[in-house]
Amino acid sequence: MTDTNKYRDKFPAKNPDGTNIIDLESHKFVKVWQGPQHPGITGNMALELILQGDEVMSCKTHVGYLHRGFEKLMERRKFIQCFPLVCRIAVPEPDFNEYCFAASVEELAGIEIPETAKWMRTLILEMSRLTSFLMWIGGQSGAFGLGIVGQWSNLVRDYMLDRFEELTGGRIYRMFILPGGVRGLLPDGFKGRMEETLKFVETAMNDIERTMFSNSIFKRRAIGLGVIDPAWVDQYGIVGPNARAAGVPKDVRKDYPYLKYPELDFDVITATESDAYTRTVLRAKEIRLSVDLIRQLLAKMPKDGEFMAKMPNMLHWKIPKGETYVRAECTRGEYGFYTVTDGSGYPRRVNVRGPSYTHAVALMEKLAIDCNIADTAGLMTSLHTYPPEIER
Amino acid sequence: MSFKDVLSPFLAWKNLVKQPGTIKKPLEREGADRYRGFHQNDMKKCIGCGTCEEICQNAAIDMVPVEGQETTDGDSGLRPMIDYGRCCWCALCVDICPTGSLTMSNEFKWIDSDPDVFRFVPGAENKPWDKDEKGYRKPDNYELYPTGRIHMEELKPEDRDKSFIEIVKGYSKEQAIKEADRCVECGLCIATCPAHMGIPQYIAAVRNDDMEEGLRILYETNPLPEICGRVCTHNCETVCAMQYKGDPLSIRWLKRYIADQVPIEKYKEILGADGFEQQDKKVAIIGAGPGGLSAAYYLANLGYQVKVFEAMAQAGGMTRYGIPEYRLPYDQLDKDVEYIKQLGVDIQFNTRIGKDITLDQLHKDYDAVFAATGLHDGRSTRVAGADHPMVFQAIDLLRDVTEGKEITVAEKVVVIGGGNVAMDIARTIARLQNQKYGKVQLILTSLEAEDIMPADVEEIVESREENVVIEPAWGPKDIKIEGDKLKGLNVIRCLSVFDKDGHFNPRFDNKESNFFEADQIIEAIGQGMDIKYMSEGLEDKLEMTERNRVKVSTFSQSSLPWLFVGGDITGGTDAITAIADGHRAAKGIDKFLNK
């Protein structure tokens, strides 16, 4: 790893505990708001930065620009009516919300979903991961001034959206994973077209990897940026690729196997360096893994069969008193729904645990210190955060 | 960092010669086959049940009146209007649509400068995508509610064909709740029920296992729930929105379930019958059938002093003297009557108006009179030989059976008629034949072909299970008599019963004939009324309709303000209509006496 900091200004003075001494009255500092309208922020949130020169002395995160009160809205909706609502909690990966909600109410109501539905759900979730990663890699490269990668990755992402459209009927909000199962089977010829799209993804990834990872500018800016200490993983609740890049093999798909993941052949990808560059390389490998998993799923899954359990009348569906926590591995790590029911036709409380909550708020405030102002966007993207899931 | 790291980014330039992935004309791109695009609605299939409106979590759907859509039985006349400012294209409305009329096309482009057009009624406004074959449809094998009816357990044919034990066993609590769960609360049944009972509300009470609330809802519109829960003609079930993908709800059995669960001792407390204010006005009711009892109940609740005059020895009217015990056990009937008596209603039995007391006398003694005397005179086919002593009227025999009299049952019997009364007498006779001769030799012949027979389908099925032979689409020609002995019935093929205007005008084919051997013939082709007690002395004052029925207002009031008339004699066809008439008459009498 190159120590980029050695070229930088040695200011400011530090307290004995290592924190920066900030004195706004000294006129050596400037306060800058990055966001809430800033392309480097990955959504509607803001960083309140105090700079000395071009170096970040302190960072405070501000959220609340996208609060839509989903958790509260759900308490006033019948269970079936929550279904079109939850997908909006994390826009680029709506399916994880649908899955976690459906799985939690199924568990509380004691409903076993058919085998085909489990395969379909696994496929949808893995497709969703791939699509989300493709959008993210464009953002990561764009944050370091490499705009062309975003164009390539979003083109293949669009092909993936076409596949979603023909499978589920929706491009962005798929609304396919319904409590009780899924809403349909694979359309005719889907496997062939999916394979074609996966080939596109692989070709694009060849170009992307060559352009990003054999790139002196990208390397110079990303290596050594935002190093996460493995000791922080449990302390902060860091999950997903951010934890795996720090050498902690956290993966819900392996740790708490769900759906058909136990029947798929894959290993948890880990790395050691734990900086923005390593995280990018790790996520590129995750993309390749997702492609492989989708191929495995399409080869193993049944063509037809029941895809929906026999359900009671959804308009009066009451779920016995209980509580549960259901989790799944989304692109950013563990995604969870903590659901409480009280025997009525409405959820008593639903709490959504999005990984961005830790990554974008607490972790970002820590990592941004001493970082160059030009790199904060790249740093934030390298944590892969989606502000909508912070606010729910 | 190496030399390669400087050069390889330039490989991106190779994309300059690549085919671009962008679609040149995005507006021409077609949505996928399953795409959830703009809504389509088949206006003919749609019944305006509003289930789409119910499930829409965005409140994007409003049910609105649409030009050209009439309100009929089973169709509210309303159609969904969708606000695309609110719609989130989740397609739950499509999935839950009970008739499958609502679908989505794969069209996703609609450009207009007027924002109001995006609130529209699919199917009512011609849209380019109305006929699109592609787009989201609810997949088969998947429903948001159970479509099949919970099976009602019944006595097996071999266990019931000799006895008069009630056939239907009734729902258990678990079964009733499961069946009640299927209701989508569209309320089409309320509009169709003659008494406009709060059906979705009492079904909700079953679902919530709140029998007291259920009973209160029943008694709001129907004081004879035990009777209606067993023998109602259940018009509600014929319009139930659930019938399009499966079976209609067992509304009748659920009503029976509620009434069966509550013991009569608790009725007064639950229905709050103790507190009403007494009035000093007196009302006389003629006939203790469903119409009279219903009027008596509601008048008693309004505090009037009610006296009912009944010609027979027991209350219930046609529900007691026309309906056999295996369909409506007398103890259940008594439960309904008993509660009405508990409210202070006095019933004077064995008193025939016109014979024992005159109507004029009642007018003098009481402030208002409600007459609901029903149809108790059997109609004859009047074919040659119909006056033979072995030709009987179904209604007379049924009355005799109720009264416990021994009736004539021959070895071979023919029943003429295709309605529920014909079924009742056929199945009664079949039981008696079984008891007497150990086998059933009974032919039921009707004018109507089987698909238009007025009897309930379950009656036809159960009759066959009890070895009744049904011979539909025959018209009686004459009765064959040799010497004094009745030999059988000659029939000719009936081609159609109604003419194209829907009037009763049967056409026969003389060439095709048949003969049904019999020792006894029973006619069950309808009943007439005897209202001589009403017309004597009042002929010129009482207005009649073209069909020679007493002309009444919406509140059952005749042209004589003190006389209210209802039930079968004003054109009703069943118990629930009579109950509704009685309720309306009670309101009318209250209005009349308290103006």
Coordinates of C-alpha atoms in Angstrom, one line a residue, chain A residues 2 77-78 80-81 83-85 88 148 152 155 159 162 165-171 173-176 178 182-187 203 207 210-211 213-217 219-220 306-308 310-318, chain B residues 1-2 4-9 11-12 14-15 18 20-22 29-36 51 54-58 88-92 95-96 108 136 139-146 180-185 207-208:
Chain A
T2 CA 1.3 3.4 -0.9
R77 CA -51.9 -1.3 6.3
K78 CA -53.2 -4.9 6.0
I80 CA -51.1 -7.8 1.9
Q81 CA -51.1 -4.0 1.5
F83 CA -46.3 -5.7 0.1
P84 CA -46.4 -2.9 -2.5
L85 CA -44.9 -0.6 0.1
R88 CA -39.6 1.3 -1.9
I148 CA -17.1 5.5 -18.9
W152 CA -20.9 0.3 -19.6
L155 CA -26.0 -0.6 -20.1
Y159 CA -30.3 -5.6 -19.9
D162 CA -35.2 -6.2 -19.2
E165 CA -39.4 -6.9 -16.8
E166 CA -40.2 -10.2 -18.6
L167 CA -40.0 -12.3 -15.4
T168 CA -41.9 -10.1 -13.0
G169 CA -43.7 -7.4 -15.0
G170 CA -41.8 -4.5 -13.4
R171 CA -38.4 -3.0 -14.1
Y173 CA -40.1 -2.2 -8.3
R174 CA -40.5 -5.8 -9.2
M175 CA -43.3 -6.6 -6.6
F176 CA -42.9 -10.3 -7.3
L178 CA -45.6 -12.0 -2.3
V182 CA -44.1 -15.7 -5.8
R183 CA -46.3 -14.3 -8.5
G184 CA -45.4 -16.6 -11.4
L185 CA -43.0 -19.0 -13.1
L186 CA -40.2 -18.4 -15.5
P187 CA -41.5 -17.2 -18.9
T203 CA -17.8 -9.1 -21.4
D207 CA -13.5 -4.2 -19.9
R210 CA -9.1 -3.8 -17.1
T211 CA -10.0 -0.1 -17.1
F213 CA -7.9 -2.2 -11.7
S214 CA -5.1 -1.6 -14.1
N215 CA -5.4 2.1 -13.9
S216 CA -2.8 4.3 -12.2
I217 CA -5.2 7.1 -11.4
K219 CA -5.1 3.0 -7.9
R220 CA -3.5 6.1 -6.7
E306 CA -46.8 -24.8 -7.3
F307 CA -45.4 -21.3 -6.8
M308 CA -47.9 -20.0 -4.2
K310 CA -52.7 -21.9 -0.2
M311 CA -53.5 -18.7 1.5
P312 CA -56.4 -17.5 3.6
N313 CA -58.3 -14.5 2.3
M314 CA -55.7 -11.8 2.1
L315 CA -58.3 -9.1 2.9
H316 CA -58.8 -10.5 6.4
W317 CA -55.5 -12.1 7.0
K318 CA -54.7 -12.1 10.7
Chain B
M1 CA 2.1 0.8 -10.3
S2 CA 3.4 -0.3 -13.6
K4 CA 0.5 -1.4 -17.9
D5 CA -1.5 0.7 -15.4
V6 CA -0.9 3.8 -17.6
L7 CA -1.8 2.2 -20.9
S8 CA -4.7 -0.2 -20.2
P9 CA -7.3 2.5 -19.5
L11 CA -8.4 0.2 -24.2
A12 CA -11.7 1.8 -23.4
K14 CA -12.2 0.2 -28.6
N15 CA -15.8 0.9 -27.7
K18 CA -18.8 -0.9 -31.0
P20 CA -24.3 1.3 -29.2
G21 CA -26.7 -0.4 -26.8
T22 CA -29.1 2.6 -26.7
R29 CA -40.2 -0.1 -27.6
E30 CA -42.8 -2.7 -26.5
G31 CA -43.3 -3.7 -22.9
A32 CA -42.7 -7.3 -21.9
D33 CA -45.5 -9.8 -22.1
R34 CA -46.1 -9.6 -18.4
Y35 CA -45.5 -5.9 -18.1
R36 CA -47.7 -4.2 -15.6
T51 CA -62.7 -5.5 -4.2
E54 CA -60.6 -2.4 -1.1
I55 CA -57.2 -3.9 -1.6
C56 CA -55.5 -0.8 -3.1
Q57 CA -53.2 0.5 -0.4
N58 CA -52.7 3.8 -2.2
C88 CA -48.1 2.2 -7.9
W89 CA -48.7 -0.6 -10.5
C90 CA -48.5 -3.4 -7.9
A91 CA -51.4 -5.2 -9.7
L92 CA -53.0 -6.4 -6.5
D95 CA -54.9 -10.4 -8.7
I96 CA -57.8 -10.0 -6.4
F108 CA -46.5 2.2 -20.7
Y136 CA -50.1 -8.6 -16.8
P139 CA -51.5 -16.3 -13.3
D140 CA -53.5 -19.5 -12.9
N141 CA -53.1 -21.6 -9.8
Y142 CA -52.9 -18.6 -7.6
E143 CA -55.6 -16.8 -5.7
L144 CA -55.5 -14.2 -2.9
Y145 CA -58.4 -15.9 -1.2
P146 CA -59.7 -19.5 -1.0
A180 CA -66.7 -16.5 6.6
D181 CA -63.1 -15.8 5.8
R182 CA -63.8 -16.1 2.1
C183 CA -66.1 -13.0 2.0
V184 CA -64.7 -9.9 0.3
E185 CA -67.4 -7.7 1.7
R207 CA -65.1 -14.4 11.4
N208 CA -64.4 -12.5 14.6

